[in-house]
Amino acid sequence: MSTYTTRPTPADTSWFTRDRFGMFIHWGLYALPARHEWVKTRERMTDAEYDRYFCRFDPDLFDPRDWAGRARAAGMRYAVLTAKHHDGFCLFDSRYTDYKATNTPAGRDLVRDFVEAFRAEGLRVGFYYSLLDWHHPDFTIDVHHPRRDDPDAQAQNDGRSMARYCEYVRNQVAELLTNYGQIDVIWYDFSYPDQNGTGDRAWMKGKGAADWEADRLIALTRTLQPQILINNRTGLEQDVWTPEQYQLQDWLRHPETGERVVWEACQTFSGSWGYYRDETSWKSPAQLIRMLVNTVSAGGNLLMNVGPTARGCFDRRACDELNVFAEWMKYNSRSIYGCTMAEPELLAACPRDCRMTQSSDGKRLYIHLFAYPFGCLELRGLAGKVEYAQFLADGSELRFTEGRVDHFSEGASRGDDLLVIELPVRQPETPVPVIEVFLRE
Ligand code: GLC
């Protein structure tokens, strides 16, 4: 059994830390401009200007079963869809707004289609819900708001009521958590209490837990879906911590108590979350696999994002990236599902350029080769601990010796604690080969 414990959470996170890998989906009106999901505020667009996307949102190629099939093939076990993003546009049929997919040429509740298709593929489903709303008339103008540079921005705040807005949020969340069956994750986004305006914009205040009335929102969420996992971005600590576009090298810890926490890194294929046509920074296959492995080796989950196009499908580049995961996971998922950071004494033996994971029953150790070495892998401290070793992908035996490196290498590595796994000269054709080690009981 893994000896690592994490800071207690309100909900049971065991399925989550077992499944390890999920799909994030950022989809909405911003798929049409195709130049970042923050386009409305980056370009200071008015509601009227942004409406040109609302009237043309016509995803004629939308096939959620295809999305779900690709997610499952990639080895993802859950998916989180943007029910509403910062622009306030809702993919679901809410009673509390007209600003929703049913009133666009799409003409349907896209969240319902998503939920049904992903469940049918055996994936758990979750909703991303933006706490920011750049369309709602009661949401006050702040440093992120598209109207922040208007000369009369401050006057535009007159009459806006965050209390009314919070009620709107609760009403919508109640719809999302009532009308679509069991929802496994809710991903609130995001708090920025310290991001205040400066100079003549000092009246612009950041927003955090108090502004969202987060305690009431969380209580409502838990009442409607007691088993749901909630992230920390309302500003109130809940179940899951969410480092963004950053690769942790060690288990994330609570900043005050130092306890390990349940965490999920979210990452993009190419830097933006919504579909971005001209983005060129797509990650390489090796980078993608290393990202997943690195995350699990530090006890975390990976939520990998796809931004579907305005036509409603994943573009070629996204499909290629998903296929990288599919190819690798088909043969290596055993080192991911149900795995976590290796026990300290094994980790201490981790060679350079490798990452280790360990099955939660403790019986198998997985060594991921980020750079393929020549001839053998030397592990100091593992002699006597290993019963059998093989490449995970094809189950082919890897012989090993203990005590010393062979072949005219007197004076080279030796010692009672040394384990030497022999490797073929050529790296198997995969971005990251995995050695599966059966540990002695
Ligand atoms: C950020 C961005 C947002 C994105 C989110 C995903 O908070 O505001 O566009 O949805 O990260 O983690």
GROMACS .gro file of N, CA, C and O and ligand atoms in nm, residues 24 26 36-38 82 85-86 128 132 187 189-190 233 242 244 266 273, ligand 1:
model
   84
   24PHE      N    1  -1.018   1.809  -2.070
   24PHE     CA    2  -1.078   1.939  -2.048
   24PHE      C    3  -1.130   1.982  -2.185
   24PHE      O    4  -1.061   1.959  -2.286
   26HIS      N    5  -1.274   2.321  -2.376
   26HIS     CA    6  -1.311   2.463  -2.379
   26HIS      C    7  -1.378   2.491  -2.513
   26HIS      O    8  -1.313   2.494  -2.616
   36HIS      N    9  -0.808   3.293  -2.902
   36HIS     CA   10  -0.806   3.289  -2.756
   36HIS      C   11  -0.945   3.310  -2.696
   36HIS      O   12  -1.021   3.395  -2.743
   37GLU      N   13  -0.970   3.237  -2.590
   37GLU     CA   14  -1.103   3.245  -2.526
   37GLU      C   15  -1.124   3.376  -2.449
   37GLU      O   16  -1.235   3.408  -2.410
   38TRP      N   17  -1.018   3.452  -2.433
   38TRP     CA   18  -1.031   3.583  -2.369
   38TRP      C   19  -1.046   3.695  -2.473
   38TRP      O   20  -1.031   3.813  -2.441
   82THR      N   21  -1.679   2.321  -2.055
   82THR     CA   22  -1.716   2.458  -2.018
   82THR      C   23  -1.866   2.481  -2.040
   82THR      O   24  -1.909   2.514  -2.151
   85HIS      N   25  -1.830   2.996  -1.998
   85HIS     CA   26  -1.696   3.053  -1.978
   85HIS      C   27  -1.709   3.201  -1.942
   85HIS      O   28  -1.820   3.251  -1.919
   86HIS      N   29  -1.595   3.271  -1.937
   86HIS     CA   30  -1.597   3.410  -1.888
   86HIS      C   31  -1.687   3.502  -1.972
   86HIS      O   32  -1.735   3.603  -1.923
  128TYR      N   33  -1.720   2.271  -1.610
  128TYR     CA   34  -1.648   2.394  -1.578
  128TYR      C   35  -1.753   2.503  -1.575
  128TYR      O   36  -1.839   2.510  -1.663
  132LEU      N   37  -1.654   3.438  -1.339
  132LEU     CA   38  -1.654   3.565  -1.412
  132LEU      C   39  -1.765   3.560  -1.517
  132LEU      O   40  -1.797   3.451  -1.568
  187TRP      N   41  -1.595   2.249  -1.176
  187TRP     CA   42  -1.468   2.321  -1.189
  187TRP      C   43  -1.499   2.470  -1.197
  187TRP      O   44  -1.524   2.525  -1.305
  189ASP      N   45  -1.421   2.864  -1.186
  189ASP     CA   46  -1.304   2.941  -1.232
  189ASP      C   47  -1.337   3.089  -1.234
  189ASP      O   48  -1.435   3.125  -1.300
  190PHE      N   49  -1.265   3.178  -1.178
  190PHE     CA   50  -1.156   3.167  -1.084
  190PHE      C   51  -1.159   3.290  -0.992
  190PHE      O   52  -1.235   3.382  -1.017
  233ARG      N   53  -1.101   2.691  -0.683
  233ARG     CA   54  -1.093   2.825  -0.741
  233ARG      C   55  -1.206   2.920  -0.703
  233ARG      O   56  -1.208   3.034  -0.750
  242THR      N   57  -0.552   2.303  -0.827
  242THR     CA   58  -0.545   2.303  -0.973
  242THR      C   59  -0.433   2.389  -1.032
  242THR      O   60  -0.459   2.491  -1.095
  244GLU      N   61  -0.195   2.537  -1.294
  244GLU     CA   62  -0.230   2.556  -1.436
  244GLU      C   63  -0.108   2.581  -1.523
  244GLU      O   64  -0.026   2.667  -1.493
  266CYS      N   65  -0.372   2.127  -1.506
  266CYS     CA   66  -0.441   2.140  -1.635
  266CYS      C   67  -0.342   2.196  -1.735
  266CYS      O   68  -0.261   2.283  -1.704
  273TRP      N   69  -0.678   2.790  -2.443
  273TRP     CA   70  -0.776   2.687  -2.405
  273TRP      C   71  -0.883   2.673  -2.514
  273TRP      O   72  -0.918   2.563  -2.555
  442GLC     C1   73  -0.765   3.044  -1.664
  442GLC     C2   74  -0.833   3.120  -1.774
  442GLC     C3   75  -0.927   3.042  -1.852
  442GLC     C4   76  -0.919   2.894  -1.853
  442GLC     C5   77  -0.869   2.839  -1.725
  442GLC     C6   78  -0.840   2.692  -1.729
  442GLC     O1   79  -0.812   3.071  -1.540
  442GLC     O2   80  -0.899   3.232  -1.727
  442GLC     O3   81  -0.948   3.097  -1.976
  442GLC     O4   82  -1.046   2.848  -1.870
  442GLC     O5   83  -0.759   2.905  -1.680
  442GLC     O6   84  -0.768   2.649  -1.620
   0.00000   0.00000   0.00000
